[in-house]
mmCIF file of C-alpha atoms and ligand atoms in Angstrom:
data_model
loop_
_atom_site.group_PDB
_atom_site.id
_atom_site.type_symbol
_atom_site.label_atom_id
_atom_site.label_comp_id
_atom_site.label_asym_id
_atom_site.label_seq_id
_atom_site.Cartn_x
_atom_site.Cartn_y
_atom_site.Cartn_z
ATOM 1 C CA MET L 1 0.333 0.361 0.186
ATOM 2 C CA THR L 2 1.512 3.238 -0.996
ATOM 3 C CA ALA L 3 1.312 5.797 1.993
ATOM 4 C CA HIS L 4 -0.767 9.328 1.291
ATOM 5 C CA ARG L 5 1.185 12.287 2.454
ATOM 6 C CA ILE L 6 -0.841 14.989 3.970
ATOM 7 C CA GLU L 7 1.023 18.487 4.384
ATOM 8 C CA VAL L 8 1.025 20.641 7.477
ATOM 9 C CA SER L 9 1.709 23.874 5.475
ATOM 10 C CA LEU L 10 3.409 26.398 8.115
ATOM 11 C CA GLY L 11 6.297 27.998 6.517
ATOM 12 C CA ASP L 12 9.236 26.482 8.221
ATOM 13 C CA ARG L 13 7.286 24.471 10.440
ATOM 14 C CA SER L 14 6.042 23.075 7.847
ATOM 15 C CA TYR L 15 6.309 18.949 8.304
ATOM 16 C CA PRO L 16 4.150 15.957 6.562
ATOM 17 C CA VAL L 17 1.441 13.463 8.160
ATOM 18 C CA LEU L 18 2.532 9.851 6.797
ATOM 19 C CA VAL L 19 -0.620 7.390 6.742
ATOM 20 C CA GLY L 20 0.001 4.145 5.722
ATOM 21 C CA ARG L 21 1.480 0.642 6.943
ATOM 22 C CA GLY L 22 5.494 0.849 7.727
ATOM 23 C CA VAL L 23 6.112 4.138 7.226
ATOM 24 C CA GLY L 24 6.975 3.757 11.086
ATOM 25 C CA SER L 25 10.632 2.559 9.752
ATOM 26 C CA ARG L 26 10.616 6.030 7.629
ATOM 27 C CA ILE L 27 12.183 7.347 10.667
ATOM 28 C CA ASP L 28 15.822 8.640 9.275
ATOM 29 C CA GLU L 29 14.324 10.481 6.262
ATOM 30 C CA PHE L 30 12.983 12.915 9.201
ATOM 31 C CA VAL L 31 16.133 13.300 11.254
ATOM 32 C CA PRO L 32 17.100 16.802 11.102
ATOM 33 C CA ALA L 33 20.219 16.474 9.607
ATOM 34 C CA GLY L 34 23.258 16.978 12.459
ATOM 35 C CA ALA L 35 21.625 14.805 14.515
ATOM 36 C CA LYS L 36 24.162 12.605 16.491
ATOM 37 C CA ARG L 37 21.367 10.672 18.644
ATOM 38 C CA ALA L 38 18.128 10.435 19.279
ATOM 39 C CA VAL L 39 16.042 9.417 22.438
ATOM 40 C CA VAL L 40 12.663 7.490 21.948
ATOM 41 C CA VAL L 41 10.034 7.889 24.285
ATOM 42 C CA THR L 42 7.955 5.706 24.275
ATOM 43 C CA ASP L 43 5.062 3.977 26.620
ATOM 44 C CA PRO L 44 6.786 -0.465 26.942
ATOM 45 C CA THR L 45 3.138 -1.949 27.666
ATOM 46 C CA ILE L 46 2.788 -1.093 23.176
ATOM 47 C CA PRO L 47 3.630 -3.798 21.235
ATOM 48 C CA PHE L 48 5.319 -1.537 18.506
ATOM 49 C CA THR L 49 8.084 -0.432 18.097
ATOM 50 C CA VAL L 50 10.108 1.563 15.311
ATOM 51 C CA SER L 51 13.923 1.441 14.720
ATOM 52 C CA THR L 52 16.664 5.041 13.984
ATOM 53 C CA SER L 53 20.719 4.471 12.483
ATOM 54 C CA LEU L 54 21.150 7.096 14.929
ATOM 55 C CA PRO L 55 22.706 5.746 18.335
ATOM 56 C CA SER L 56 19.805 6.086 20.341
ATOM 57 C CA MET L 57 18.157 5.252 23.783
ATOM 58 C CA VAL L 58 14.528 4.189 25.146
ATOM 59 C CA SER L 59 12.759 6.543 27.527
ATOM 60 C CA PRO L 60 9.865 4.602 28.965
ATOM 61 C CA VAL L 61 6.368 7.163 29.439
ATOM 62 C CA VAL L 62 3.871 5.267 31.179
ATOM 63 C CA GLY L 63 0.343 5.358 30.404
ATOM 64 C CA GLY L 64 -2.492 6.823 31.876
ATOM 65 C CA GLU L 65 -3.463 10.207 32.809
ATOM 66 C CA ASP L 66 -1.925 10.233 35.756
ATOM 67 C CA HIS L 67 1.538 10.616 34.335
ATOM 68 C CA LYS L 68 0.850 13.446 32.367
ATOM 69 C CA THR L 69 2.104 15.560 34.742
ATOM 70 C CA LEU L 70 4.708 18.232 35.078
ATOM 71 C CA SER L 71 7.284 15.248 37.313
ATOM 72 C CA THR L 72 6.860 13.165 34.132
ATOM 73 C CA ILE L 73 8.774 15.847 32.093
ATOM 74 C CA GLU L 74 11.788 16.657 34.533
ATOM 75 C CA THR L 75 11.959 12.850 34.477
ATOM 76 C CA LEU L 76 12.593 12.921 30.865
ATOM 77 C CA CYS L 77 14.451 15.581 31.008
ATOM 78 C CA ARG L 78 16.990 14.397 33.086
ATOM 79 C CA GLU L 79 17.015 11.328 31.035
ATOM 80 C CA PHE L 80 17.812 13.503 28.257
ATOM 81 C CA ALA L 81 20.623 15.192 30.281
ATOM 82 C CA ARG L 82 21.780 11.604 31.024
ATOM 83 C CA PHE L 83 21.841 10.641 28.042
ATOM 84 C CA GLY L 84 23.772 14.134 26.667
ATOM 85 C CA LEU L 85 21.124 14.360 24.033
ATOM 86 C CA THR L 86 21.550 18.096 22.456
ATOM 87 C CA ARG L 87 19.788 20.580 20.654
ATOM 88 C CA SER L 88 20.805 19.336 17.138
ATOM 89 C CA ASP L 89 19.483 15.810 18.334
ATOM 90 C CA VAL L 90 16.071 14.542 18.282
ATOM 91 C CA VAL L 91 12.959 12.732 20.145
ATOM 92 C CA ILE L 92 11.051 10.686 18.945
ATOM 93 C CA ALA L 93 7.798 9.884 20.522
ATOM 94 C CA VAL L 94 6.229 6.152 19.711
ATOM 95 C CA GLY L 95 2.759 6.025 21.442
ATOM 96 C CA GLY L 96 -0.224 7.393 21.767
ATOM 97 C CA GLY L 97 -1.500 11.031 23.018
ATOM 98 C CA LEU L 98 -0.095 11.008 26.708
ATOM 99 C CA VAL L 99 3.106 9.881 24.875
ATOM 100 C CA THR L 100 3.206 12.134 22.076
ATOM 101 C CA ASP L 101 2.070 14.978 24.195
ATOM 102 C CA VAL L 102 4.620 14.207 27.012
ATOM 103 C CA ALA L 103 7.068 13.801 24.350
ATOM 104 C CA GLY L 104 6.280 16.729 22.538
ATOM 105 C CA PHE L 105 6.426 18.804 25.284
ATOM 106 C CA ALA L 106 9.658 17.983 27.184
ATOM 107 C CA ALA L 107 11.565 18.484 23.452
ATOM 108 C CA SER L 108 9.481 22.013 23.021
ATOM 109 C CA VAL L 109 11.353 22.830 26.558
ATOM 110 C CA TRP L 110 14.432 20.481 26.048
ATOM 111 C CA HIS L 111 18.010 23.284 25.751
ATOM 112 C CA ARG L 112 14.938 25.198 24.638
ATOM 113 C CA GLY L 113 13.776 23.839 21.884
ATOM 114 C CA THR L 114 14.433 20.082 20.042
ATOM 115 C CA ALA L 115 13.394 18.470 17.248
ATOM 116 C CA VAL L 116 10.319 15.785 17.643
ATOM 117 C CA ILE L 117 8.981 13.506 15.449
ATOM 118 C CA HIS L 118 5.695 11.346 16.630
ATOM 119 C CA VAL L 119 4.844 8.026 15.571
ATOM 120 C CA PRO L 120 0.963 7.672 17.172
ATOM 121 C CA THR L 121 0.085 4.237 17.215
ATOM 122 C CA THR L 122 -3.228 4.675 18.340
ATOM 123 C CA LEU L 123 -6.407 6.357 15.631
ATOM 124 C CA LEU L 124 -7.226 8.818 18.458
ATOM 125 C CA GLY L 125 -3.435 9.991 18.346
ATOM 126 C CA MET L 126 -3.486 9.614 14.352
ATOM 127 C CA VAL L 127 -6.587 11.339 13.508
ATOM 128 C CA ASP L 128 -5.689 14.513 15.999
ATOM 129 C CA ALA L 129 -3.039 14.188 19.276
ATOM 130 C CA ALA L 130 -0.071 13.550 17.284
ATOM 131 C CA ILE L 131 -0.544 16.895 14.273
ATOM 132 C CA GLY L 132 -0.543 20.396 14.964
ATOM 133 C CA GLY L 133 2.059 21.001 17.881
ATOM 134 C CA LYS L 134 0.029 20.823 20.680
ATOM 135 C CA THR L 135 2.163 19.728 23.652
ATOM 136 C CA ALA L 136 0.276 19.587 27.261
ATOM 137 C CA VAL L 137 0.745 18.064 30.652
ATOM 138 C CA ASN L 138 -2.147 18.315 33.501
ATOM 139 C CA VAL L 139 -1.842 19.798 37.052
ATOM 140 C CA PRO L 140 -4.778 18.935 39.308
ATOM 141 C CA GLU L 141 -6.374 22.237 38.362
ATOM 142 C CA GLY L 142 -7.378 21.083 35.265
ATOM 143 C CA LYS L 143 -6.029 18.990 31.980
ATOM 144 C CA ASN L 144 -3.985 20.438 29.514
ATOM 145 C CA LEU L 145 -3.304 23.659 31.140
ATOM 146 C CA VAL L 146 0.589 23.383 31.351
ATOM 147 C CA GLY L 147 2.076 23.057 27.604
ATOM 148 C CA ALA L 148 3.225 24.466 24.359
ATOM 149 C CA PHE L 149 2.828 24.765 21.124
ATOM 150 C CA TRP L 150 5.653 22.636 19.693
ATOM 151 C CA GLN L 151 5.281 21.190 15.656
ATOM 152 C CA PRO L 152 6.834 17.719 14.924
ATOM 153 C CA ARG L 153 9.266 17.882 11.926
ATOM 154 C CA ALA L 154 7.000 15.160 10.958
ATOM 155 C CA VAL L 155 3.906 11.850 11.824
ATOM 156 C CA LEU L 156 4.102 8.902 10.782
ATOM 157 C CA ALA L 157 1.380 7.265 11.477
ATOM 158 C CA ASP L 158 1.738 3.659 10.782
ATOM 159 C CA LEU L 159 -1.165 1.362 10.022
ATOM 160 C CA ASP L 160 0.399 -1.649 11.816
ATOM 161 C CA ALA L 161 0.690 -0.614 15.651
ATOM 162 C CA LEU L 162 -3.623 -0.485 14.983
ATOM 163 C CA ASP L 163 -3.312 -3.899 14.284
ATOM 164 C CA THR L 164 -2.897 -4.885 18.043
ATOM 165 C CA LEU L 165 -4.621 -2.078 19.488
ATOM 166 C CA PRO L 166 -7.557 -2.809 21.613
ATOM 167 C CA GLN L 167 -10.923 -2.193 20.840
ATOM 168 C CA ARG L 168 -12.010 0.430 23.261
ATOM 169 C CA GLU L 169 -8.590 2.437 22.299
ATOM 170 C CA LEU L 170 -10.186 2.566 18.424
ATOM 171 C CA ARG L 171 -13.988 3.237 19.691
ATOM 172 C CA CYS L 172 -12.106 6.157 21.734
ATOM 173 C CA GLY L 173 -10.295 7.222 18.655
ATOM 174 C CA LEU L 174 -13.706 6.969 17.085
ATOM 175 C CA GLY L 175 -14.526 10.354 19.576
ATOM 176 C CA GLU L 176 -12.596 12.414 17.986
ATOM 177 C CA VAL L 177 -13.759 10.973 14.270
ATOM 178 C CA ALA L 178 -17.011 11.928 15.194
ATOM 179 C CA LYS L 179 -16.068 15.517 15.883
ATOM 180 C CA TYR L 180 -14.116 15.729 12.155
ATOM 181 C CA HIS L 181 -17.787 14.795 10.888
ATOM 182 C CA PHE L 182 -19.483 18.139 12.524
ATOM 183 C CA ILE L 183 -17.169 19.839 11.577
ATOM 184 C CA ALA L 184 -16.712 19.318 8.567
ATOM 185 C CA GLY L 185 -20.137 17.827 7.119
ATOM 186 C CA ASP L 186 -18.150 14.641 6.264
ATOM 187 C CA ASP L 187 -19.464 10.780 6.252
ATOM 188 C CA LEU L 188 -16.576 9.618 7.202
ATOM 189 C CA LEU L 189 -17.659 5.645 8.218
ATOM 190 C CA SER L 190 -18.083 5.264 4.521
ATOM 191 C CA VAL L 191 -14.558 5.001 3.433
ATOM 192 C CA PRO L 192 -12.252 3.070 4.731
ATOM 193 C CA LEU L 193 -9.748 3.571 7.480
ATOM 194 C CA ASP L 194 -6.238 4.562 5.752
ATOM 195 C CA ALA L 195 -8.471 7.222 3.930
ATOM 196 C CA ARG L 196 -10.252 7.662 7.038
ATOM 197 C CA ILE L 197 -7.256 8.643 9.181
ATOM 198 C CA THR L 198 -5.981 10.379 6.211
ATOM 199 C CA ARG L 199 -9.209 12.400 5.660
ATOM 200 C CA CYS L 200 -9.165 13.380 9.239
ATOM 201 C CA ALA L 201 -5.545 14.511 9.173
ATOM 202 C CA GLU L 202 -6.356 16.816 6.059
ATOM 203 C CA ILE L 203 -8.852 18.109 8.126
ATOM 204 C CA LYS L 204 -6.938 19.101 10.882
ATOM 205 C CA ALA L 205 -4.095 20.243 8.968
ATOM 206 C CA ARG L 206 -5.882 23.158 7.062
ATOM 207 C CA ILE L 207 -7.423 23.936 9.999
ATOM 208 C CA VAL L 208 -4.117 24.245 12.172
ATOM 209 C CA GLU L 209 -2.472 26.022 8.725
ATOM 210 C CA GLY L 210 -5.086 28.819 9.246
ATOM 211 C CA ASP L 211 -4.967 29.289 13.282
ATOM 212 C CA GLU L 212 -2.130 26.990 14.216
ATOM 213 C CA ARG L 213 -2.111 28.968 17.541
ATOM 214 C CA GLU L 214 -5.597 29.233 18.186
ATOM 215 C CA SER L 215 -7.416 32.507 18.316
ATOM 216 C CA GLY L 216 -9.993 31.539 16.135
ATOM 217 C CA GLN L 217 -11.153 28.468 13.622
ATOM 218 C CA ARG L 218 -8.813 26.279 15.870
ATOM 219 C CA ALA L 219 -10.614 25.719 18.704
ATOM 220 C CA LEU L 220 -13.387 24.532 16.062
ATOM 221 C CA LEU L 221 -11.067 21.761 17.100
ATOM 222 C CA ASN L 222 -12.238 21.479 20.382
ATOM 223 C CA TYR L 223 -15.654 20.367 19.411
ATOM 224 C CA GLY L 224 -17.633 18.535 22.352
ATOM 225 C CA HIS L 225 -14.236 18.575 24.244
ATOM 226 C CA THR L 226 -15.564 21.470 27.254
ATOM 227 C CA LEU L 227 -17.031 18.800 29.087
ATOM 228 C CA ALA L 228 -14.951 15.843 27.644
ATOM 229 C CA HIS L 229 -11.881 17.183 29.546
ATOM 230 C CA ALA L 230 -14.507 19.090 32.814
ATOM 231 C CA LEU L 231 -15.369 14.762 33.282
ATOM 232 C CA GLU L 232 -12.023 14.195 33.198
ATOM 233 C CA SER L 233 -10.893 16.505 35.414
ATOM 234 C CA ALA L 234 -13.640 16.063 38.001
ATOM 235 C CA GLY L 235 -12.583 12.197 37.809
ATOM 236 C CA SER L 236 -14.016 10.253 35.642
ATOM 237 C CA HIS L 237 -11.548 8.127 35.226
ATOM 238 C CA ASP L 238 -13.499 5.484 33.897
ATOM 239 C CA LEU L 239 -14.044 7.279 30.806
ATOM 240 C CA ALA L 240 -11.345 7.301 28.230
ATOM 241 C CA HIS L 241 -10.678 10.789 26.643
ATOM 242 C CA GLY L 242 -12.810 9.530 23.237
ATOM 243 C CA GLU L 243 -15.155 8.119 24.894
ATOM 244 C CA ALA L 244 -15.826 12.029 27.146
ATOM 245 C CA VAL L 245 -15.473 13.452 23.825
ATOM 246 C CA ALA L 246 -18.636 11.909 22.588
ATOM 247 C CA ILE L 247 -20.620 12.672 25.575
ATOM 248 C CA GLY L 248 -19.657 16.516 25.412
ATOM 249 C CA ILE L 249 -20.733 16.336 21.311
ATOM 250 C CA LEU L 250 -23.535 15.113 22.712
ATOM 251 C CA PHE L 251 -24.039 17.988 25.348
ATOM 252 C CA ALA L 252 -22.632 20.522 22.953
ATOM 253 C CA ALA L 253 -25.863 19.838 20.879
ATOM 254 C CA GLU L 254 -27.817 20.037 23.660
ATOM 255 C CA LEU L 255 -26.955 23.532 25.239
ATOM 256 C CA ALA L 256 -26.794 24.471 21.427
ATOM 257 C CA ARG L 257 -30.865 23.646 21.339
ATOM 258 C CA THR L 258 -31.181 25.576 25.355
ATOM 259 C CA LEU L 259 -29.530 28.411 23.451
ATOM 260 C CA ASP L 260 -32.353 28.568 20.685
ATOM 261 C CA ARG L 261 -29.104 28.169 18.044
ATOM 262 C CA ILE L 262 -30.053 24.427 17.018
ATOM 263 C CA ASP L 263 -33.562 22.742 16.940
ATOM 264 C CA ASP L 264 -34.865 19.395 18.156
ATOM 265 C CA ALA L 265 -34.065 17.375 14.114
ATOM 266 C CA ARG L 266 -30.697 18.616 14.404
ATOM 267 C CA VAL L 267 -29.829 17.653 18.542
ATOM 268 C CA THR L 268 -31.686 13.636 16.813
ATOM 269 C CA LEU L 269 -28.869 13.454 14.591
ATOM 270 C CA HIS L 270 -26.258 14.232 16.798
ATOM 271 C CA HIS L 271 -27.156 11.368 19.296
ATOM 272 C CA ARG L 272 -27.810 9.343 15.905
ATOM 273 C CA VAL L 273 -24.143 9.822 14.570
ATOM 274 C CA VAL L 274 -22.515 9.454 17.808
ATOM 275 C CA ARG L 275 -24.703 6.656 18.967
ATOM 276 C CA ASP L 276 -25.702 4.856 16.471
ATOM 277 C CA GLU L 277 -23.601 5.198 13.466
ATOM 278 C CA TYR L 278 -20.128 5.605 15.925
ATOM 279 C CA GLY L 279 -21.515 3.471 18.585
ATOM 280 C CA LEU L 280 -20.649 5.768 21.465
ATOM 281 C CA ALA L 281 -21.591 7.594 24.580
ATOM 282 C CA THR L 282 -23.515 4.075 25.502
ATOM 283 C CA ASP L 283 -25.972 4.129 28.780
ATOM 284 C CA GLU L 284 -23.351 3.261 31.117
ATOM 285 C CA GLN L 285 -20.804 5.851 29.881
ATOM 286 C CA LEU L 286 -23.607 8.410 30.448
ATOM 287 C CA ALA L 287 -24.703 7.158 33.583
ATOM 288 C CA SER L 288 -20.951 7.407 34.973
ATOM 289 C CA ALA L 289 -20.899 11.081 33.335
ATOM 290 C CA ALA L 290 -24.689 12.093 35.506
ATOM 291 C CA SER L 291 -22.580 10.848 38.386
ATOM 292 C CA ASN L 292 -20.783 14.269 39.001
ATOM 293 C CA GLU L 293 -21.611 17.302 40.558
ATOM 294 C CA ILE L 294 -22.760 20.152 38.139
ATOM 295 C CA PRO L 295 -21.697 22.821 39.982
ATOM 296 C CA THR L 296 -18.200 21.037 39.763
ATOM 297 C CA LEU L 297 -18.730 20.246 36.012
ATOM 298 C CA ILE L 298 -19.052 24.073 35.911
ATOM 299 C CA ASP L 299 -16.173 24.791 37.970
ATOM 300 C CA PHE L 300 -13.445 22.973 35.836
ATOM 301 C CA MET L 301 -15.438 24.538 32.438
ATOM 302 C CA ARG L 302 -14.650 28.216 33.429
ATOM 303 C CA ARG L 303 -11.352 27.085 33.490
ATOM 304 C CA ASP L 304 -11.315 25.348 30.456
ATOM 305 C CA LYS L 305 -8.505 27.405 28.340
ATOM 306 C CA LYS L 306 -11.062 28.908 25.830
ATOM 307 C CA ALA L 307 -12.911 30.684 28.640
ATOM 308 C CA THR L 308 -11.121 33.673 28.487
ATOM 309 C CA ASP L 309 -14.490 35.873 28.221
ATOM 310 C CA GLY L 310 -16.616 33.556 30.512
ATOM 311 C CA LEU L 311 -18.186 29.937 29.489
ATOM 312 C CA THR L 312 -17.675 29.423 26.750
ATOM 313 C CA PHE L 313 -18.276 26.318 24.497
ATOM 314 C CA VAL L 314 -18.250 25.389 20.419
ATOM 315 C CA LEU L 315 -21.535 24.780 19.378
ATOM 316 C CA ASP L 316 -23.558 23.921 16.213
ATOM 317 C CA GLY L 317 -25.926 26.746 14.686
ATOM 318 C CA SER L 318 -27.537 27.872 11.426
ATOM 319 C CA ARG L 319 -23.950 28.863 10.383
ATOM 320 C CA GLY L 320 -22.485 26.057 11.309
ATOM 321 C CA LEU L 321 -19.676 25.152 14.235
ATOM 322 C CA GLU L 322 -19.273 27.963 16.159
ATOM 323 C CA VAL L 323 -17.228 29.444 19.030
ATOM 324 C CA VAL L 324 -19.598 30.692 21.888
ATOM 325 C CA PRO L 325 -18.448 32.999 24.755
ATOM 326 C CA ASN L 326 -20.078 34.166 27.979
ATOM 327 C CA VAL L 327 -22.466 31.448 27.847
ATOM 328 C CA ASP L 328 -25.149 32.562 30.921
ATOM 329 C CA PRO L 329 -24.021 29.582 33.361
ATOM 330 C CA VAL L 330 -27.975 29.171 34.120
ATOM 331 C CA ASP L 331 -28.316 27.399 30.932
ATOM 332 C CA VAL L 332 -25.441 25.673 31.235
ATOM 333 C CA GLN L 333 -26.823 24.312 34.205
ATOM 334 C CA THR L 334 -30.335 23.560 32.555
ATOM 335 C CA ALA L 335 -28.413 21.728 29.726
ATOM 336 C CA LEU L 336 -26.535 19.994 32.018
ATOM 337 C CA GLU L 337 -29.979 19.099 33.899
ATOM 338 C CA SER L 338 -31.531 18.282 31.117
ATOM 339 C CA PHE L 339 -28.799 16.200 29.359
ATOM 340 C CA PHE L 340 -28.682 14.504 32.147
ATOM 341 C CA ALA L 341 -31.962 13.577 32.600
ATOM 342 C CA ARG L 342 -32.925 12.349 29.494
ATOM 343 C CA GLY L 343 -29.392 11.562 27.824
ATOM 344 C CA VAL L 344 -29.740 8.537 29.310
ATOM 345 C CA GLY L 345 -31.531 5.986 27.038
ATOM 346 C CA ARG L 346 -33.140 9.099 24.702
ATOM 347 C CA GLN L 347 -35.309 8.192 21.959
ATOM 348 C CA ILE L 348 -34.155 8.767 18.841
ATOM 349 C CA GLY L 349 -36.920 10.280 16.905
HETATM 350 N N1 LIG R 401 -6.761 18.178 19.244
HETATM 351 C C1 LIG R 401 -7.154 19.752 18.853
HETATM 352 C C2 LIG R 401 -5.953 20.567 18.287
HETATM 353 O O1 LIG R 401 -4.897 19.912 18.438
HETATM 354 O O2 LIG R 401 -6.406 21.984 18.325
#
């Protein structure tokens, strides 16, 4: 199979996203000229490895949101130091969104910026996390609050890695694919997996090119993420990120309905796509979300990075998705109450 290639065009920070079988073996093509060594940051539990002709060491990062911390960044940087990694060398991140986020952030601050190549091994990483240069870790006050924009030199989405990906991880990736469904209006389930990943990467690349540092359109990529991040921060750790995003997308539809931005039919369409077509936001997951205190969720949503002008959401409307600042907390509370009351087992009309 020939690899698909999408360019992310950002001037001197431009890079390709390759999608295909075996592309993880092409690391050496993207290593900076002059690099003498590499650190491979990876989750040792994943059954996918890469190799480079450079002398390299492996830095393990244990999976799980609890490890997405500043302390992990310190551990990585100390390992870089002991290995003698210089600013002209390269970090290679091999893993899911957590690995590419922490390795990307460590690379961004190591000697004030060292090259990184991302080899995402999950569907979520391939369609979203590894592309676009966002890197971050969590603090107890919220998710992804400390980070940097640091574009990789290449993203190598090797489909071989998906052969051993657990079903739940695949479903998580679908949560982000569903997001693109509403951003671009594409029926992404009707095309083969490689074409679907390529199309998602293409949608993301175009948005990032237009708004690298999220001063506008890029925020649309956070569709469903305001409630998702609040659920994750509030302690719904039984919900994986993509599962939380799927719930967040349905809540965003409920809130848009509460604000009279969309009608019931459009809310029903959200449920049909997310629940019936993508098989996400199951009754159990909605029940888990509903077990949180609403004021706690609203507090976390106030701390969202988009919330520079009060509670801020990406919401559907007659002009498609838009960033809506200053949403009245009373409307958010009403929408959450009705979402949690009606969301579980909601009948699709
Ligand atoms: N994952 C959202 C973004 O990259 O902007």
